[in-house]
Amino acid sequence: MSDTVVVGLDVGGTSTRATVLTLTGRRVGTGRAGGGNPTSHGAERAAAELLTALREALADVDPARAAAGTIGLAGAGRLLADPAGRAAFDQAWRDAGLRCPYEVHGDALVAYASGTAAPDGTILIAGTGAITAQVHDLRLDRIADGHGWLLGDAGSGFWLGREAVRRLLADLDAGRAPGALATTVLTELLGSADVAARPRDTVDATIQTVTRRPPVELARLAPLVVDAATHGDPVATALITEAAAHLTESVSRIRTAGAVTPVVLGGGLLTADTPLATAVRAEIARRWPDAPVRTAGDGAAAAAWLAARGLPEVTDPAALHARLFPTP
Amino acid sequence: MSDTVVVGLDVGGTSTRATVLTLTGRRVGTGRAGGGNPTSHGAERAAAELLTALREALADVDPARAAAGTIGLAGAGRLLADPAGRAAFDQAWRDAGLRCPYEVHGDALVAYASGTAAPDGTILIAGTGAITAQVHDLRLDRIADGHGWLLGDAGSGFWLGREAVRRLLADLDAGRAPGALATTVLTELLGSADVAARPRDTVDATIQTVTRRPPVELARLAPLVVDAATHGDPVATALITEAAAHLTESVSRIRTAGAVTPVVLGGGLLTADTPLATAVRAEIARRWPDAPVRTAGDGAAAAAWLAARGLPEVTDPAALHARLFPTP
């Protein structure tokens, strides 16, 4: 076997991860740096984090051995359309000692490839936001949702957090004692679950606390919903069911009714063993009973696999994928 | 009959209106000025608009004839809690030549009183936002919703506008040709109803157009939903039905199941002859079959009536109300 390696990067909003793989699927280097999303951090800053992660991953590997690379990131299309951003990434690549070409793909494609080697299928991601995409021939094809918190992201962490506050406010309006979820939400927002003598004062304090922060921070309440549902709270359980219905509806906008291709679940709310992941699996099994449902894994390894599968030496990309992502 | 008059003011976000009434219900002066909501415009600016409207209304009336006044405004509680704001209003009142006392009430109470003289009942307002309140002894009692666009205002103009855009984005995601409502929304937002060869480009342009403006401006799309529903568009009709259900659900948070007291509908979406007003009337008739449903009218006259009914000379406030607001 050659001593060729491939380089994969998963550039996210909170961290950048790099992995160097041999063509037999052995990890010979990994690196990690801060968030590098060029849309939110700027291409220069993103490129700097990229270089840090690459240097760490290549510490014990001669960069000249690298034959191909893949960078997965959110807003890949915007980076590719921006000559300055593309130049900053090219420079980081060269500064890491790499001379091979690299491709840039959307983070959704990389998440998909971390769950399956099948060229066609669906990726559904729910974290702070929510987006779903059809994958055709290992390229992103049609997309649904990902419309942001004001107009979309139905079933996302933002959505769960906002709905939890809305249910709390409805309880306070109606003079109902806050239930389990409402109690934890009140405590998280106001430091105490006590309702004022005039409940409207608690309503106003809740609204003021939420609106003082960027709206997207409502997603920080999503784990409270997940926890409460895990412990059987009926309000939280109903929200989880509704979120799963929204996420599956987004999938149905772009996935045909009888499809049997895999569905990969990604994002913090669906890769962990949460009630939402369980509910989404059930909804997908109901609508697409013959489709395998997979969970997204190591994005940097998936990016490296995407790079490897284009090389002539890699005659069985599916076997390499199976070695990288063994089914549990 | 005495030559006593009463003064009423309805201070709104876009206009301030003043009315001077005799105790027989004759309008002897009206005035109008710019928006004077002290929460959004500041108390000084609000007081200046108040003075303009008052001077116009008192142009042909000796202010010494005034025995009482009422000012209705959104955020009345905040004004009363703010000594500087209260002082600015006192000063405007004196500068208009008025020496009688005045009371400040929430705009919801004034809207209620413009629909009925009954001391107990419910006011439901849907305009840009949505709020409902129980009225007890002609004072605002419990309140539901009014939580603002991020967390509430379900069924409001903002809500209708946002949902219209969400339905449009769902059509574009799914590759469906935009229907009647989606076509007008696209044209309003992008200047044309043409969908790009890659529909995702139209999705992105729509989201960018909306998010460049303050979110509350989504309420400007509400008339498109009302129009499309009037012309039978099924998507708009479904949104109107859903909005009516949200508004009625807010009422049910604070109004007991068998209540027979009046329900007054206020706000631009419910005082005009819109499909939403029709749908809300039907929902209320379904839940509270024995409750009279009224429409809010002239707020400044209602404020003046609230002032008049506290005077010893006014022995039959209901009769005065009937003269001011004749049933059609």
XYZ file of N, CA and C in Angstrom, chain A residues 139-315:
531
model
N -23.111 14.965 -3.800
C -23.145 16.429 -3.892
C -24.466 16.881 -3.273
N -24.453 18.048 -2.640
C -25.708 18.589 -2.130
C -26.594 18.966 -3.297
N -27.850 18.550 -3.200
C -28.805 18.876 -4.247
C -29.836 19.820 -3.623
N -31.092 19.472 -3.600
C -32.105 20.400 -3.076
C -32.025 20.520 -1.556
N -32.417 21.703 -1.070
C -32.346 22.028 0.356
C -33.729 22.443 0.830
N -34.051 22.116 2.079
C -35.292 22.611 2.687
C -34.980 23.196 4.054
N -35.716 24.216 4.400
C -35.533 24.990 5.626
C -34.082 25.497 5.711
N -33.527 25.636 6.921
C -32.296 26.410 7.053
C -32.598 27.883 6.817
N -33.843 28.261 7.065
C -34.282 29.628 6.760
C -33.991 30.609 7.892
N -33.373 30.153 8.970
C -33.057 31.058 10.083
C -34.208 31.158 11.076
N -33.888 31.699 12.257
C -34.859 31.639 13.364
C -36.108 32.479 13.120
N -36.002 33.582 12.360
C -37.183 34.442 12.196
C -38.238 33.780 11.314
N -37.778 33.081 10.280
C -38.712 32.567 9.276
C -38.755 31.041 9.201
N -37.839 30.369 9.896
C -37.812 28.928 9.727
C -37.146 28.223 10.880
N -36.268 27.256 10.543
C -35.603 26.429 11.550
C -36.634 25.720 12.427
N -37.735 25.303 11.799
C -38.815 24.659 12.557
C -38.332 23.332 13.137
N -38.534 23.157 14.432
C -38.106 21.938 15.108
C -36.676 21.984 15.625
N -35.995 23.126 15.447
C -34.602 23.278 15.876
C -34.499 23.566 17.375
N -33.257 23.734 17.854
C -33.041 24.136 19.240
C -33.649 25.498 19.527
N -33.500 26.436 18.587
C -34.154 27.742 18.771
C -35.650 27.555 18.922
N -36.224 26.770 18.035
C -37.678 26.564 18.038
C -38.121 25.953 19.365
N -37.395 24.925 19.840
C -37.764 24.291 21.117
C -37.691 25.290 22.267
N -36.627 26.118 22.278
C -36.487 27.093 23.355
C -37.598 28.131 23.317
N -37.914 28.639 22.111
C -38.971 29.644 22.001
C -40.310 29.062 22.414
N -40.601 27.858 21.964
C -41.890 27.249 22.307
C -41.982 26.987 23.813
N -40.856 26.626 24.429
C -40.883 26.401 25.884
C -41.255 27.691 26.606
N -40.700 28.828 26.155
C -41.051 30.111 26.780
C -42.512 30.451 26.488
N -42.971 30.187 25.250
C -44.375 30.479 24.921
C -45.322 29.680 25.809
N -45.012 28.403 26.073
C -45.874 27.592 26.939
C -45.860 28.147 28.367
N -44.671 28.587 28.821
C -44.572 29.207 30.149
C -45.453 30.450 30.227
N -45.375 31.314 29.218
C -46.168 32.551 29.230
C -47.672 32.233 29.190
N -48.054 31.189 28.458
C -49.475 30.802 28.415
C -49.932 30.342 29.798
N -49.078 29.577 30.499
C -49.410 29.165 31.873
C -49.615 30.388 32.765
N -48.692 31.349 32.663
C -48.782 32.544 33.520
C -50.037 33.353 33.175
N -50.319 33.510 31.872
C -51.548 34.210 31.452
C -52.773 33.567 32.093
N -52.817 32.237 32.033
C -54.015 31.508 32.466
C -54.057 31.312 33.972
N -52.989 31.735 34.667
C -52.963 31.563 36.117
C -52.757 30.119 36.539
N -52.199 29.305 35.618
C -51.884 27.924 35.973
C -50.532 27.887 36.681
N -50.390 26.986 37.647
C -49.088 26.796 38.291
C -48.128 26.228 37.244
N -46.917 26.789 37.141
C -45.966 26.278 36.150
C -45.674 24.798 36.373
N -45.673 24.032 35.299
C -45.327 22.616 35.374
C -43.813 22.423 35.449
N -43.375 21.182 35.239
C -41.959 20.857 35.404
C -41.089 21.655 34.429
N -41.457 21.653 33.137
C -40.647 22.382 32.154
C -40.683 23.880 32.431
N -41.881 24.423 32.653
C -42.012 25.859 32.894
C -41.183 26.275 34.113
N -41.137 25.424 35.118
C -40.371 25.726 36.327
C -38.875 25.829 36.018
N -38.343 24.894 35.235
C -36.907 24.970 34.930
C -36.623 26.156 34.014
N -37.545 26.469 33.096
C -37.326 27.609 32.198
C -37.329 28.919 33.000
N -38.304 29.059 33.898
C -38.359 30.254 34.757
C -37.077 30.398 35.566
N -36.624 29.298 36.145
C -35.419 29.339 36.979
C -34.206 29.729 36.142
N -34.115 29.154 34.941
C -32.987 29.477 34.052
C -33.010 30.958 33.677
N -34.198 31.495 33.392
C -34.278 32.878 32.901
C -34.221 33.896 34.027
N -34.927 33.621 35.146
C -35.086 34.643 36.189
C -34.368 34.282 37.484
N -33.733 33.100 37.531
C -33.006 32.733 38.736
C -33.896 32.162 39.821
N -35.185 32.082 39.580
C -36.119 31.551 40.570
C -37.407 31.176 39.853
N -38.107 30.178 40.376
C -39.371 29.753 39.768
C -40.563 30.416 40.443
N -40.297 31.377 41.326
C -41.417 32.040 42.015
C -42.184 32.930 41.043
N -43.491 32.818 41.086
C -44.359 33.686 40.279
C -44.796 34.854 41.160
N -44.714 36.068 40.607
C -45.076 37.270 41.374
C -46.560 37.254 41.746
N -46.920 38.065 42.749
C -48.324 38.162 43.174
C -49.193 38.554 41.976
N -48.704 39.495 41.156
C -49.332 39.756 39.856
C -48.549 38.963 38.819
N -49.099 37.841 38.334
C -48.328 37.002 37.399
C -47.854 37.786 36.177
N -48.581 38.864 35.819
C -48.154 39.659 34.669
C -46.760 40.245 34.894
N -46.383 40.494 36.143
C -45.024 40.985 36.410
C -43.993 39.924 36.025
N -44.321 38.658 36.296
C -43.411 37.573 35.900
C -43.384 37.430 34.383
N -44.540 37.617 33.753
C -44.597 37.615 32.279
C -43.658 38.691 31.736
N -43.790 39.917 32.257
C -42.976 41.028 31.749
C -41.485 40.778 31.990
N -41.144 40.256 33.176
C -39.733 39.998 33.489
C -39.164 38.930 32.551
N -39.963 37.917 32.258
C -39.523 36.849 31.351
C -39.251 37.419 29.958
N -40.202 38.209 29.455
C -40.059 38.773 28.112
C -38.843 39.694 28.062
N -38.675 40.516 29.098
C -37.522 41.430 29.107
C -36.199 40.666 29.116
N -36.144 39.590 29.894
C -34.902 38.806 29.954
C -34.583 38.197 28.594
N -35.590 37.669 27.933
C -35.357 37.038 26.630
C -34.977 38.087 25.592
N -35.673 39.223 25.581
C -35.467 40.180 24.493
C -34.203 41.019 24.695
N -33.607 40.948 25.867
C -32.318 41.632 26.062
C -31.191 40.905 25.338
N -31.397 39.615 25.037
C -30.336 38.819 24.398
C -30.661 38.629 22.921
N -29.670 38.225 22.129
C -29.988 37.893 20.736
C -31.010 36.747 20.705
N -32.021 36.837 19.826
C -33.068 35.803 19.798
C -32.532 34.379 19.717
N -31.433 34.194 18.964
C -30.948 32.838 18.730
C -30.527 32.158 20.039
N -30.291 32.957 21.083
C -29.907 32.357 22.370
C -31.047 31.595 23.033
N -32.256 31.737 22.486
C -33.346 30.887 22.977
C -32.996 29.405 22.815
N -32.091 29.106 21.862
C -31.676 27.715 21.661
C -31.015 27.138 22.911
N -30.509 28.010 23.780
C -29.869 27.513 25.003
C -30.874 26.863 25.949
N -32.170 27.098 25.725
C -33.186 26.458 26.563
C -33.563 25.066 26.047
N -33.102 24.725 24.826
C -33.505 23.433 24.241
C -33.120 22.239 25.121
N -31.918 22.248 25.721
C -31.584 21.089 26.578
C -32.564 20.908 27.745
N -33.167 22.013 28.212
C -34.160 21.884 29.285
C -35.388 21.119 28.791
N -35.770 21.371 27.524
C -36.912 20.659 26.957
C -36.569 19.174 26.816
N -35.361 18.915 26.298
C -34.932 17.526 26.112
C -34.903 16.800 27.465
N -34.333 17.449 28.476
C -34.283 16.841 29.818
C -35.675 16.574 30.366
N -36.543 17.585 30.262
C -37.888 17.428 30.828
C -38.643 16.311 30.117
N -38.452 16.211 28.790
C -39.120 15.130 28.050
C -38.566 13.774 28.476
N -37.244 13.719 28.697
C -36.630 12.467 29.148
C -37.251 12.010 30.467
N -37.634 12.994 31.305
C -38.246 12.664 32.599
C -39.766 12.617 32.533
N -40.308 12.629 31.311
C -41.741 12.368 31.174
C -42.661 13.570 31.294
N -42.104 14.796 31.346
C -42.983 15.973 31.422
C -43.859 16.043 30.169
N -45.182 16.129 30.343
C -46.066 16.063 29.154
C -45.927 17.255 28.215
N -45.698 18.466 28.757
C -45.548 19.638 27.885
C -44.297 19.477 27.023
N -43.197 19.082 27.646
C -41.948 18.891 26.907
C -42.100 17.774 25.878
N -42.777 16.711 26.273
C -42.971 15.588 25.355
C -43.784 16.028 24.139
N -44.808 16.850 24.375
C -45.615 17.353 23.252
C -44.767 18.235 22.333
N -43.883 19.056 22.921
C -43.017 19.905 22.089
C -42.057 19.066 21.256
N -41.526 18.013 21.849
C -40.607 17.129 21.116
C -41.342 16.477 19.939
N -42.570 16.030 20.186
C -43.368 15.412 19.119
C -43.611 16.411 17.988
N -43.929 17.668 18.381
C -44.202 18.689 17.377
C -42.919 19.028 16.602
N -41.796 19.111 17.309
C -40.520 19.398 16.642
C -40.188 18.296 15.639
N -40.396 17.047 16.044
C -40.105 15.924 15.137
C -40.991 16.008 13.895
N -42.249 16.408 14.080
C -43.160 16.545 12.934
C -42.672 17.658 12.000
N -42.225 18.785 12.573
C -41.699 19.870 11.743
C -40.469 19.411 10.956
N -39.540 18.747 11.627
C -38.306 18.316 10.958
C -38.637 17.338 9.832
N -39.557 16.431 10.093
C -39.901 15.437 9.079
C -40.659 16.091 7.926
N -41.475 17.093 8.253
C -42.177 17.817 7.180
C -41.163 18.496 6.266
N -40.093 19.070 6.859
C -39.057 19.689 6.025
C -38.431 18.652 5.096
N -38.167 17.463 5.628
C -37.604 16.396 4.791
C -38.563 16.072 3.643
N -39.850 16.017 3.953
C -40.824 15.597 2.929
C -40.945 16.617 1.800
N -40.473 17.863 2.040
C -40.514 18.848 0.958
C -39.598 18.459 -0.203
N -38.525 17.690 0.111
C -37.518 17.433 -0.919
C -37.285 15.948 -1.174
N -37.822 15.068 -0.322
C -37.586 13.630 -0.467
C -38.859 12.973 -0.965
N -38.744 12.168 -2.019
C -39.942 11.557 -2.605
C -40.530 10.507 -1.661
N -41.823 10.253 -1.865
C -42.595 9.457 -0.906
C -42.038 8.052 -0.689
N -41.667 7.363 -1.744
C -41.269 5.972 -1.554
C -39.773 5.742 -1.406
N -39.007 6.814 -1.207
C -37.549 6.702 -1.260
C -37.007 5.675 -0.263
N -35.978 4.928 -0.707
C -35.376 3.908 0.159
C -33.914 4.229 0.442
N -33.449 5.383 -0.016
C -32.072 5.794 0.243
C -31.929 6.151 1.720
N -30.685 6.179 2.238
C -30.522 6.429 3.667
C -30.886 7.858 4.064
N -31.305 8.001 5.315
C -31.499 9.304 5.938
C -30.473 9.396 7.064
N -29.627 10.434 7.020
C -28.613 10.628 8.063
C -29.072 11.761 8.972
N -29.016 11.524 10.276
C -29.400 12.532 11.258
C -28.148 13.198 11.822
N -28.088 14.532 11.747
C -26.921 15.265 12.241
C -27.329 16.396 13.157
N -26.338 17.050 13.750
C -26.611 18.161 14.665
C -26.786 17.653 16.085
N -26.469 18.515 17.043
C -26.432 18.113 18.447
C -27.724 17.496 18.953
N -28.872 17.937 18.431
C -30.146 17.426 18.950
C -30.478 16.045 18.403
N -29.806 15.639 17.317
C -30.159 14.353 16.701
C -29.048 13.324 16.792
N -27.796 13.739 17.046
C -26.729 12.741 17.144
C -26.633 12.178 18.556
N -27.052 12.967 19.561
C -27.094 12.420 20.917
C -28.336 11.548 21.061
N -28.365 10.745 22.115
C -29.500 9.840 22.326
C -30.605 10.615 23.040
N -31.287 11.499 22.281
C -32.309 12.364 22.868
C -33.701 11.866 22.489
N -34.725 12.279 23.250
C -36.096 11.937 22.854
C -36.430 12.486 21.466
N -35.791 13.617 21.083
C -36.064 14.167 19.753
C -35.539 13.228 18.676
N -34.314 12.694 18.886
C -33.759 11.751 17.910
C -34.670 10.530 17.794
N -35.156 10.040 18.924
C -36.060 8.877 18.912
C -37.342 9.200 18.148
N -37.903 10.394 18.422
C -39.163 10.779 17.772
C -38.969 10.966 16.272
N -37.831 11.552 15.882
C -37.571 11.751 14.454
C -37.381 10.407 13.757
N -36.648 9.489 14.402
C -36.488 8.156 13.812
C -37.846 7.488 13.590
N -38.721 7.625 14.570
C -40.046 6.998 14.460
C -40.846 7.623 13.315
N -40.797 8.962 13.207
C -41.527 9.657 12.143
C -40.998 9.258 10.770
N -39.670 9.150 10.674
C -39.075 8.793 9.383
C -39.406 7.347 9.037
N -39.383 6.481 10.048
C -39.736 5.072 9.801
C -41.193 4.960 9.355
N -42.054 5.864 9.879
C -43.465 5.827 9.503
C -43.641 6.272 8.040
N -42.885 7.323 7.643
C -43.081 7.866 6.294
C -42.274 7.141 5.228
N -41.074 6.680 5.642
C -40.198 5.996 4.688
C -39.768 4.679 5.326
N -40.683 3.703 5.387
C -40.424 2.502 6.194
C -39.225 1.693 5.711
N -38.835 1.839 4.453
C -37.742 1.008 3.947
C -36.408 1.742 3.918
N -36.360 2.953 4.497
C -35.117 3.733 4.444
C -34.277 3.458 5.686
N -32.973 3.142 5.485
C -32.106 3.051 6.662
C -31.899 4.442 7.255
N -31.892 4.540 8.577
C -31.640 5.816 9.252
C -30.303 5.704 9.968
N -29.406 6.642 9.697
C -28.048 6.603 10.252
C -27.806 7.864 11.076
N -26.777 7.814 11.898
C -26.426 8.972 12.708
C -25.084 9.518 12.240
N -24.995 10.836 12.114
C -23.745 11.463 11.678
C -22.652 11.220 12.718
N -21.413 11.093 12.227
C -20.272 10.836 13.124
C -19.206 11.905 12.956
N -17.951 11.465 12.921
C -16.787 12.359 12.882
C -16.708 13.069 11.524
N -16.971 14.378 11.531
C -17.025 15.129 10.281
C -15.678 15.247 9.590
N -14.613 15.406 10.368
C -13.297 15.547 9.742
C -12.907 14.251 9.031
N -13.216 13.108 9.659
C -12.925 11.820 9.010
C -13.761 11.664 7.746
N -15.020 12.119 7.808
C -15.883 12.039 6.621
C -15.336 12.912 5.502
N -14.823 14.101 5.871
C -14.228 14.983 4.857
C -13.014 14.308 4.227
N -12.199 13.655 5.056
C -11.018 12.955 4.522
C -11.459 11.813 3.603
N -12.528 11.121 3.989
C -13.040 10.030 3.138
C -13.517 10.572 1.789
N -14.211 11.727 1.818
C -14.654 12.339 0.557
C -13.455 12.634 -0.343
N -12.337 13.068 0.274
C -11.124 13.334 -0.519
C -10.548 12.033 -1.069
N -10.540 10.991 -0.212
C -9.911 9.719 -0.602
C -10.642 9.056 -1.767
N -11.970 9.137 -1.761
C -12.739 8.369 -2.747
C -12.516 8.840 -4.181
N -11.909 10.030 -4.360
C -11.604 10.486 -5.709
C -10.253 9.974 -6.213
N -9.480 9.317 -5.357
C -8.135 8.890 -5.763
C -8.196 7.539 -6.469
N -7.376 7.357 -7.519
C -7.416 6.084 -8.259
C -7.039 4.884 -7.380
N -6.169 5.099 -6.362
C -5.771 3.971 -5.500
C -6.925 3.425 -4.677
N -7.972 4.280 -4.464
C -9.077 3.848 -3.600
C -10.127 3.164 -4.460
N -10.016 1.845 -4.556
C -10.892 1.102 -5.461
C -12.215 0.738 -4.797
